[in-house]
């Protein structure tokens, strides 16, 4: 029974964080524009959050992204959301269109991207450690209620620590690969 709890509750969720982190850092591009940076952006309009991709047509030409909004009344909301991403996009406006230019990679921009990546890395490490903490509380609960033996407790303590270390090492490796990619393009 406890093995099922571990496999479903901890292991799957911890490794899901790795997949989420991969998706997150792949959005950070250096010299080429990644449409996912913008298309997954949530815009609060019409009384709810809607992904930008559902509110516009997006075209990519070289390092220029053209966002053609279906409704001219939400142009200001979209501009505000783009500014809140803190990704240093230069953008201009032509009617219902917002034109984004990806700036060249300067040392300041490179450092800013690395700072954002490091911040994301730390958030995901915290998520994984919190998952370990929650599971350790469950272990103590089951031990206290005599549903788990002391040997099983030690086994799961080691197992959760091993998986935590494995996940954090994987996150660090992903971060280092992305950092290397950014450094190579500078």
PDB file of C-alpha atoms in Angstrom:
ATOM      1  CA  UNK A   1       0.000   0.000   0.000  1.00  0.00           C
ATOM      2  CA  UNK A   2       2.682   2.475   1.000  1.00  0.00           C
ATOM      3  CA  UNK A   3       4.668   1.687  -2.147  1.00  0.00           C
ATOM      4  CA  UNK A   4       1.660   2.776  -4.227  1.00  0.00           C
ATOM      5  CA  UNK A   5       1.456   6.019  -2.271  1.00  0.00           C
ATOM      6  CA  UNK A   6       5.134   6.611  -2.879  1.00  0.00           C
ATOM      7  CA  UNK A   7       4.984   5.828  -6.588  1.00  0.00           C
ATOM      8  CA  UNK A   8       1.841   7.887  -7.205  1.00  0.00           C
ATOM      9  CA  UNK A   9       2.295  10.729  -4.759  1.00  0.00           C
ATOM     10  CA  UNK A  10       5.999  11.410  -4.772  1.00  0.00           C
ATOM     11  CA  UNK A  11       7.903   9.817  -7.580  1.00  0.00           C
ATOM     12  CA  UNK A  12       5.569  10.846 -10.410  1.00  0.00           C
ATOM     13  CA  UNK A  13       5.160  14.389  -9.135  1.00  0.00           C
ATOM     14  CA  UNK A  14       8.858  14.951  -8.513  1.00  0.00           C
ATOM     15  CA  UNK A  15       9.769  13.794 -11.999  1.00  0.00           C
ATOM     16  CA  UNK A  16       6.896  15.848 -13.417  1.00  0.00           C
ATOM     17  CA  UNK A  17       8.658  18.932 -12.044  1.00  0.00           C
ATOM     18  CA  UNK A  18      11.666  18.044 -14.189  1.00  0.00           C
ATOM     19  CA  UNK A  19       9.485  17.940 -17.310  1.00  0.00           C
ATOM     20  CA  UNK A  20       7.904  21.263 -16.343  1.00  0.00           C
ATOM     21  CA  UNK A  21      11.345  22.804 -15.844  1.00  0.00           C
ATOM     22  CA  UNK A  22      12.480  21.524 -19.266  1.00  0.00           C
ATOM     23  CA  UNK A  23       9.461  23.147 -20.896  1.00  0.00           C
ATOM     24  CA  UNK A  24      10.071  26.374 -18.992  1.00  0.00           C
ATOM     25  CA  UNK A  25      13.754  26.737 -19.880  1.00  0.00           C
ATOM     26  CA  UNK A  26      13.214  25.758 -23.519  1.00  0.00           C
ATOM     27  CA  UNK A  27      11.135  28.895 -23.861  1.00  0.00           C
ATOM     28  CA  UNK A  28      14.253  30.957 -23.216  1.00  0.00           C
ATOM     29  CA  UNK A  29      15.897  31.417 -26.567  1.00  0.00           C
ATOM     30  CA  UNK A  30      18.969  33.415 -27.314  1.00  0.00           C
ATOM     31  CA  UNK A  31      19.168  34.334 -30.990  1.00  0.00           C
ATOM     32  CA  UNK A  32      15.969  32.821 -32.277  1.00  0.00           C
ATOM     33  CA  UNK A  33      12.486  33.650 -31.167  1.00  0.00           C
ATOM     34  CA  UNK A  34      10.514  30.918 -29.458  1.00  0.00           C
ATOM     35  CA  UNK A  35       6.806  31.475 -30.043  1.00  0.00           C
ATOM     36  CA  UNK A  36       5.956  29.616 -26.799  1.00  0.00           C
ATOM     37  CA  UNK A  37       7.404  32.530 -24.841  1.00  0.00           C
ATOM     38  CA  UNK A  38       4.425  34.563 -25.944  1.00  0.00           C
ATOM     39  CA  UNK A  39       1.728  32.079 -26.991  1.00  0.00           C
ATOM     40  CA  UNK A  40       1.411  30.584 -23.485  1.00  0.00           C
ATOM     41  CA  UNK A  41       1.063  34.027 -21.926  1.00  0.00           C
ATOM     42  CA  UNK A  42      -2.180  34.396 -19.951  1.00  0.00           C
ATOM     43  CA  UNK A  43      -4.168  37.566 -20.570  1.00  0.00           C
ATOM     44  CA  UNK A  44      -6.944  38.543 -18.191  1.00  0.00           C
ATOM     45  CA  UNK A  45      -9.796  39.697 -20.419  1.00  0.00           C
ATOM     46  CA  UNK A  46     -13.478  38.981 -20.822  1.00  0.00           C
ATOM     47  CA  UNK A  47     -13.619  38.167 -17.105  1.00  0.00           C
ATOM     48  CA  UNK A  48     -11.099  35.285 -17.157  1.00  0.00           C
ATOM     49  CA  UNK A  49      -7.547  34.271 -18.046  1.00  0.00           C
ATOM     50  CA  UNK A  50      -7.126  33.340 -21.693  1.00  0.00           C
ATOM     51  CA  UNK A  51      -3.951  32.198 -23.442  1.00  0.00           C
ATOM     52  CA  UNK A  52      -2.689  34.734 -25.947  1.00  0.00           C
ATOM     53  CA  UNK A  53      -2.692  32.128 -28.720  1.00  0.00           C
ATOM     54  CA  UNK A  54      -6.510  32.074 -28.476  1.00  0.00           C
ATOM     55  CA  UNK A  55      -6.759  35.844 -28.879  1.00  0.00           C
ATOM     56  CA  UNK A  56      -4.584  36.395 -31.913  1.00  0.00           C
ATOM     57  CA  UNK A  57      -2.706  35.116 -34.923  1.00  0.00           C
ATOM     58  CA  UNK A  58       1.074  34.930 -34.466  1.00  0.00           C
ATOM     59  CA  UNK A  59       3.539  35.185 -37.342  1.00  0.00           C
ATOM     60  CA  UNK A  60       7.307  34.828 -37.112  1.00  0.00           C
ATOM     61  CA  UNK A  61       9.683  36.398 -39.635  1.00  0.00           C
ATOM     62  CA  UNK A  62      13.403  36.268 -38.813  1.00  0.00           C
ATOM     63  CA  UNK A  63      13.708  37.828 -35.348  1.00  0.00           C
ATOM     64  CA  UNK A  64      10.402  39.671 -35.593  1.00  0.00           C
ATOM     65  CA  UNK A  65       7.190  38.338 -34.125  1.00  0.00           C
ATOM     66  CA  UNK A  66       3.919  39.855 -35.274  1.00  0.00           C
ATOM     67  CA  UNK A  67       0.929  39.409 -32.988  1.00  0.00           C
ATOM     68  CA  UNK A  68      -2.303  40.212 -34.843  1.00  0.00           C
ATOM     69  CA  UNK A  69      -5.030  40.544 -32.225  1.00  0.00           C
ATOM     70  CA  UNK A  70      -8.616  39.748 -33.117  1.00  0.00           C
ATOM     71  CA  UNK A  71      -9.977  42.458 -30.798  1.00  0.00           C
ATOM     72  CA  UNK A  72      -8.441  45.948 -30.733  1.00  0.00           C
ATOM     73  CA  UNK A  73      -9.829  46.545 -27.211  1.00  0.00           C
ATOM     74  CA  UNK A  74      -7.310  44.153 -25.638  1.00  0.00           C
ATOM     75  CA  UNK A  75      -4.139  45.572 -27.214  1.00  0.00           C
ATOM     76  CA  UNK A  76      -3.229  47.464 -24.027  1.00  0.00           C
ATOM     77  CA  UNK A  77      -3.798  44.350 -21.872  1.00  0.00           C
ATOM     78  CA  UNK A  78      -1.508  42.301 -24.113  1.00  0.00           C
ATOM     79  CA  UNK A  79       1.183  44.993 -24.071  1.00  0.00           C
ATOM     80  CA  UNK A  80       1.032  45.126 -20.275  1.00  0.00           C
ATOM     81  CA  UNK A  81       1.341  41.331 -20.040  1.00  0.00           C
ATOM     82  CA  UNK A  82       4.357  41.353 -22.363  1.00  0.00           C
ATOM     83  CA  UNK A  83       6.017  43.999 -20.208  1.00  0.00           C
ATOM     84  CA  UNK A  84       5.391  41.886 -17.095  1.00  0.00           C
ATOM     85  CA  UNK A  85       7.332  38.953 -18.589  1.00  0.00           C
ATOM     86  CA  UNK A  86      10.551  40.934 -17.968  1.00  0.00           C
ATOM     87  CA  UNK A  87      12.135  39.463 -21.086  1.00  0.00           C
ATOM     88  CA  UNK A  88      13.387  42.749 -22.558  1.00  0.00           C
ATOM     89  CA  UNK A  89      11.422  42.687 -25.787  1.00  0.00           C
ATOM     90  CA  UNK A  90      11.395  45.772 -27.966  1.00  0.00           C
ATOM     91  CA  UNK A  91       7.887  46.143 -29.277  1.00  0.00           C
ATOM     92  CA  UNK A  92       5.862  48.567 -31.322  1.00  0.00           C
ATOM     93  CA  UNK A  93       2.220  48.802 -32.244  1.00  0.00           C
ATOM     94  CA  UNK A  94       0.413  49.157 -35.588  1.00  0.00           C
ATOM     95  CA  UNK A  95      -3.354  49.112 -35.166  1.00  0.00           C
ATOM     96  CA  UNK A  96      -4.309  45.661 -33.864  1.00  0.00           C
ATOM     97  CA  UNK A  97      -0.772  44.344 -34.384  1.00  0.00           C
ATOM     98  CA  UNK A  98       1.999  44.211 -31.810  1.00  0.00           C
ATOM     99  CA  UNK A  99       5.443  43.757 -33.317  1.00  0.00           C
ATOM    100  CA  UNK A 100       8.139  42.221 -31.110  1.00  0.00           C
ATOM    101  CA  UNK A 101      11.831  42.363 -31.940  1.00  0.00           C
ATOM    102  CA  UNK A 102      14.222  40.071 -30.176  1.00  0.00           C
ATOM    103  CA  UNK A 103      17.160  42.209 -29.115  1.00  0.00           C
ATOM    104  CA  UNK A 104      20.724  41.093 -29.780  1.00  0.00           C
ATOM    105  CA  UNK A 105      22.398  39.233 -26.949  1.00  0.00           C
ATOM    106  CA  UNK A 106      24.351  41.750 -24.925  1.00  0.00           C
ATOM    107  CA  UNK A 107      26.158  40.993 -21.709  1.00  0.00           C
ATOM    108  CA  UNK A 108      23.371  42.657 -19.685  1.00  0.00           C
ATOM    109  CA  UNK A 109      20.655  40.691 -21.476  1.00  0.00           C
ATOM    110  CA  UNK A 110      22.638  37.471 -21.085  1.00  0.00           C
ATOM    111  CA  UNK A 111      23.023  38.093 -17.350  1.00  0.00           C
ATOM    112  CA  UNK A 112      19.310  38.900 -17.079  1.00  0.00           C
ATOM    113  CA  UNK A 113      18.345  35.642 -18.820  1.00  0.00           C
ATOM    114  CA  UNK A 114      20.716  33.660 -16.610  1.00  0.00           C
ATOM    115  CA  UNK A 115      19.248  35.331 -13.526  1.00  0.00           C
ATOM    116  CA  UNK A 116      15.723  34.357 -14.603  1.00  0.00           C
ATOM    117  CA  UNK A 117      16.850  30.796 -15.296  1.00  0.00           C
ATOM    118  CA  UNK A 118      18.569  30.548 -11.911  1.00  0.00           C
ATOM    119  CA  UNK A 119      15.420  31.843 -10.224  1.00  0.00           C
ATOM    120  CA  UNK A 120      13.315  29.188 -11.989  1.00  0.00           C
ATOM    121  CA  UNK A 121      15.845  26.536 -10.985  1.00  0.00           C
ATOM    122  CA  UNK A 122      15.564  27.529  -7.332  1.00  0.00           C
ATOM    123  CA  UNK A 123      11.752  27.466  -7.472  1.00  0.00           C
ATOM    124  CA  UNK A 124      11.757  23.926  -8.841  1.00  0.00           C
ATOM    125  CA  UNK A 125      14.309  22.768  -6.276  1.00  0.00           C
ATOM    126  CA  UNK A 126      12.027  24.133  -3.565  1.00  0.00           C
ATOM    127  CA  UNK A 127       9.028  22.296  -5.077  1.00  0.00           C
ATOM    128  CA  UNK A 128      10.959  19.026  -4.982  1.00  0.00           C
ATOM    129  CA  UNK A 129      12.195  19.560  -1.433  1.00  0.00           C
ATOM    130  CA  UNK A 130       8.666  20.390  -0.308  1.00  0.00           C
ATOM    131  CA  UNK A 131       7.448  17.169  -1.893  1.00  0.00           C
ATOM    132  CA  UNK A 132      10.106  15.295   0.119  1.00  0.00           C
ATOM    133  CA  UNK A 133       9.039  17.113   3.300  1.00  0.00           C
ATOM    134  CA  UNK A 134       5.364  16.220   2.724  1.00  0.00           C
ATOM    135  CA  UNK A 135       6.229  12.583   2.145  1.00  0.00           C
ATOM    136  CA  UNK A 136       8.368  12.428   5.284  1.00  0.00           C
ATOM    137  CA  UNK A 137       5.359  13.705   7.235  1.00  0.00           C
ATOM    138  CA  UNK A 138       3.287  10.883   5.738  1.00  0.00           C
ATOM    139  CA  UNK A 139       5.966   8.385   6.745  1.00  0.00           C
ATOM    140  CA  UNK A 140       5.828   9.616  10.346  1.00  0.00           C
ATOM    141  CA  UNK A 141       2.024   9.523  10.320  1.00  0.00           C
ATOM    142  CA  UNK A 142       1.975   5.900   9.104  1.00  0.00           C
ATOM    143  CA  UNK A 143       4.721   4.957  11.571  1.00  0.00           C
ATOM    144  CA  UNK A 144       2.824   6.539  14.448  1.00  0.00           C
ATOM    145  CA  UNK A 145      -0.334   4.622  13.487  1.00  0.00           C
ATOM    146  CA  UNK A 146       1.710   1.414  13.243  1.00  0.00           C
ATOM    147  CA  UNK A 147       0.903   0.984   9.558  1.00  0.00           C
ATOM    148  CA  UNK A 148       4.599   1.135   8.724  1.00  0.00           C
ATOM    149  CA  UNK A 149       7.515  -0.612  10.389  1.00  0.00           C
ATOM    150  CA  UNK A 150      10.733   1.084  11.434  1.00  0.00           C
ATOM    151  CA  UNK A 151      12.621  -0.786   8.710  1.00  0.00           C
ATOM    152  CA  UNK A 152      10.175   0.469   6.081  1.00  0.00           C
ATOM    153  CA  UNK A 153      10.554   3.992   7.441  1.00  0.00           C
ATOM    154  CA  UNK A 154      14.324   3.852   6.957  1.00  0.00           C
ATOM    155  CA  UNK A 155      13.877   2.332   3.521  1.00  0.00           C
ATOM    156  CA  UNK A 156      11.504   5.100   2.374  1.00  0.00           C
ATOM    157  CA  UNK A 157      13.635   7.810   3.984  1.00  0.00           C
ATOM    158  CA  UNK A 158      16.583   6.643   1.906  1.00  0.00           C
ATOM    159  CA  UNK A 159      14.448   6.233  -1.187  1.00  0.00           C
ATOM    160  CA  UNK A 160      12.948   9.708  -0.973  1.00  0.00           C
ATOM    161  CA  UNK A 161      16.372  11.229  -0.376  1.00  0.00           C
ATOM    162  CA  UNK A 162      17.797   9.325  -3.343  1.00  0.00           C
ATOM    163  CA  UNK A 163      14.974  10.484  -5.648  1.00  0.00           C
ATOM    164  CA  UNK A 164      15.258  14.046  -4.342  1.00  0.00           C
ATOM    165  CA  UNK A 165      18.983  14.115  -5.044  1.00  0.00           C
ATOM    166  CA  UNK A 166      18.417  12.571  -8.459  1.00  0.00           C
ATOM    167  CA  UNK A 167      15.785  15.165  -9.396  1.00  0.00           C
ATOM    168  CA  UNK A 168      17.833  18.092  -8.151  1.00  0.00           C
ATOM    169  CA  UNK A 169      20.897  16.848 -10.038  1.00  0.00           C
ATOM    170  CA  UNK A 170      18.800  16.535 -13.178  1.00  0.00           C
ATOM    171  CA  UNK A 171      17.534  20.107 -12.732  1.00  0.00           C
ATOM    172  CA  UNK A 172      21.090  21.340 -12.239  1.00  0.00           C
ATOM    173  CA  UNK A 173      22.231  19.521 -15.379  1.00  0.00           C
ATOM    174  CA  UNK A 174      19.415  21.034 -17.427  1.00  0.00           C
ATOM    175  CA  UNK A 175      20.295  24.464 -16.106  1.00  0.00           C
ATOM    176  CA  UNK A 176      23.983  24.007 -16.922  1.00  0.00           C
ATOM    177  CA  UNK A 177      23.167  22.869 -20.464  1.00  0.00           C
ATOM    178  CA  UNK A 178      20.999  25.916 -21.037  1.00  0.00           C
ATOM    179  CA  UNK A 179      23.645  28.169 -19.493  1.00  0.00           C
ATOM    180  CA  UNK A 180      26.244  26.672 -21.822  1.00  0.00           C
ATOM    181  CA  UNK A 181      23.945  27.282 -24.797  1.00  0.00           C
ATOM    182  CA  UNK A 182      23.531  30.914 -23.799  1.00  0.00           C
ATOM    183  CA  UNK A 183      27.266  31.364 -23.200  1.00  0.00           C
ATOM    184  CA  UNK A 184      28.076  29.844 -26.607  1.00  0.00           C
ATOM    185  CA  UNK A 185      25.821  32.339 -28.344  1.00  0.00           C
ATOM    186  CA  UNK A 186      27.344  35.324 -26.601  1.00  0.00           C
TER     187      UNK A 186
END
